[in-house]
Amino acid sequence: MAAAQLIDPDLDPNPVVRVEGLNFSYGEGDARNEVLFDIGLVVEPGQRVVMTGPSGSGKTTLLTLVGALRTLQHGRIDILGHDLSRLGAGGLVRIRRDIGFIFQMHNLFDSLTAYENVKMALQLAGTHSAATMRERGVAMLQELGLGARTEYKPRSLSGGQRQRVAIARALANRPRLVLADEPTAALDPESTRNVVRLFKDLTVEEGTAIVMVTHDHRIIELADRLVHMVDGRIASDIMLNDALRICEFLKGVDAFKNLTPTELTHVAEHMTKRHYMPGEVVIREGEVGHELFLVSDGAVRIERSGGEVARLGPGDFFGELALMSGAPRNASVIAADPLETYVLGEADFRAAIEASASFREQLRRIYFMRH
């Protein structure tokens, strides 16, 4: 079969991903186990899709089929306007070159340095000079905090550093599609923020579509869509607005995770997003408190009488003490990094406490721990 010519993505009116009637099974005969059932999915350029679901629900199998890493059995998958079932070996290789893969197993070459692992992806594109490859590869590693590790081999890197090398390799060619399986699971908060920023830049500047499997509440805000899989089927596929993003974030916060769906939705709908720059005062010691703050990204310093007493990060909240006691703020809170928060006003805070005994008891427990 002749190699199919790939469509110019700048001129291509097709979705980046189109899946229709997809079924897939492992094994044969009595050992046959069907794991995907009638999957349909369309992903447009620039779209960020987060896939969730319990272990064994078929998420990773679906990613590998979309990435042309498994042979299609039943149904149809189009990638960048090309029907995978009609491509020969050469065509499939060319399609894969326009996909950035980030999987839980780093799949780095132990004999190569961090830069050389990234360089391999750039070489496969076949369009870069040696100088361009060096510049782009090193720049990508620097953006992920690995500027001092470019010449280190994988065995000399931590698990999180190896994962960042794998991410750099996947993104170096600015692919039209990124497929990621728990890309931030081994990363610290700062590294996660860098990855989220790179993903956002790719979707905005390059029109890259991103499909990722994750349970990391820190990355939910990246998503335009949330696809939930159960037992090999897509149970729900929803476009996310701010309230839905907040709901997903709150599910991972101890104080909120026991709220009923109705209670959670009510709280999320009444929260607003607020940004602060490093050094900016969020609340000031001695002031009357009228809001609860929940950190979604970044970190804050808690200062009392001019000295730092604590730091809080994503998933932590503050401001509840003044709301519960009626006393003035007992500390100042200052943004330590670029900070994103969700804010709940006093009236809605009190309504949430009255509506949920579990929320009320959790806040009281935290109140006595902090007071």
Coordinates of C-alpha atoms in Angstrom, one line a residue, residues 244 247 250-251 256-269:
L244 CA -18.3 22.3 36.6
C247 CA -17.1 20.9 41.2
L250 CA -13.8 20.4 45.1
K251 CA -14.2 16.6 44.8
F256 CA -15.9 19.2 50.4
K257 CA -15.6 15.7 49.1
N258 CA -18.4 14.3 51.3
L259 CA -20.9 16.8 50.1
T260 CA -23.8 15.4 48.1
P261 CA -23.8 16.2 44.3
T262 CA -26.5 18.8 44.9
E263 CA -24.6 20.4 47.8
L264 CA -21.4 20.4 45.8
T265 CA -23.1 22.0 42.8
H266 CA -24.6 24.7 44.9
V267 CA -21.3 25.6 46.4
A268 CA -19.5 25.6 43.1
E269 CA -22.1 27.8 41.4

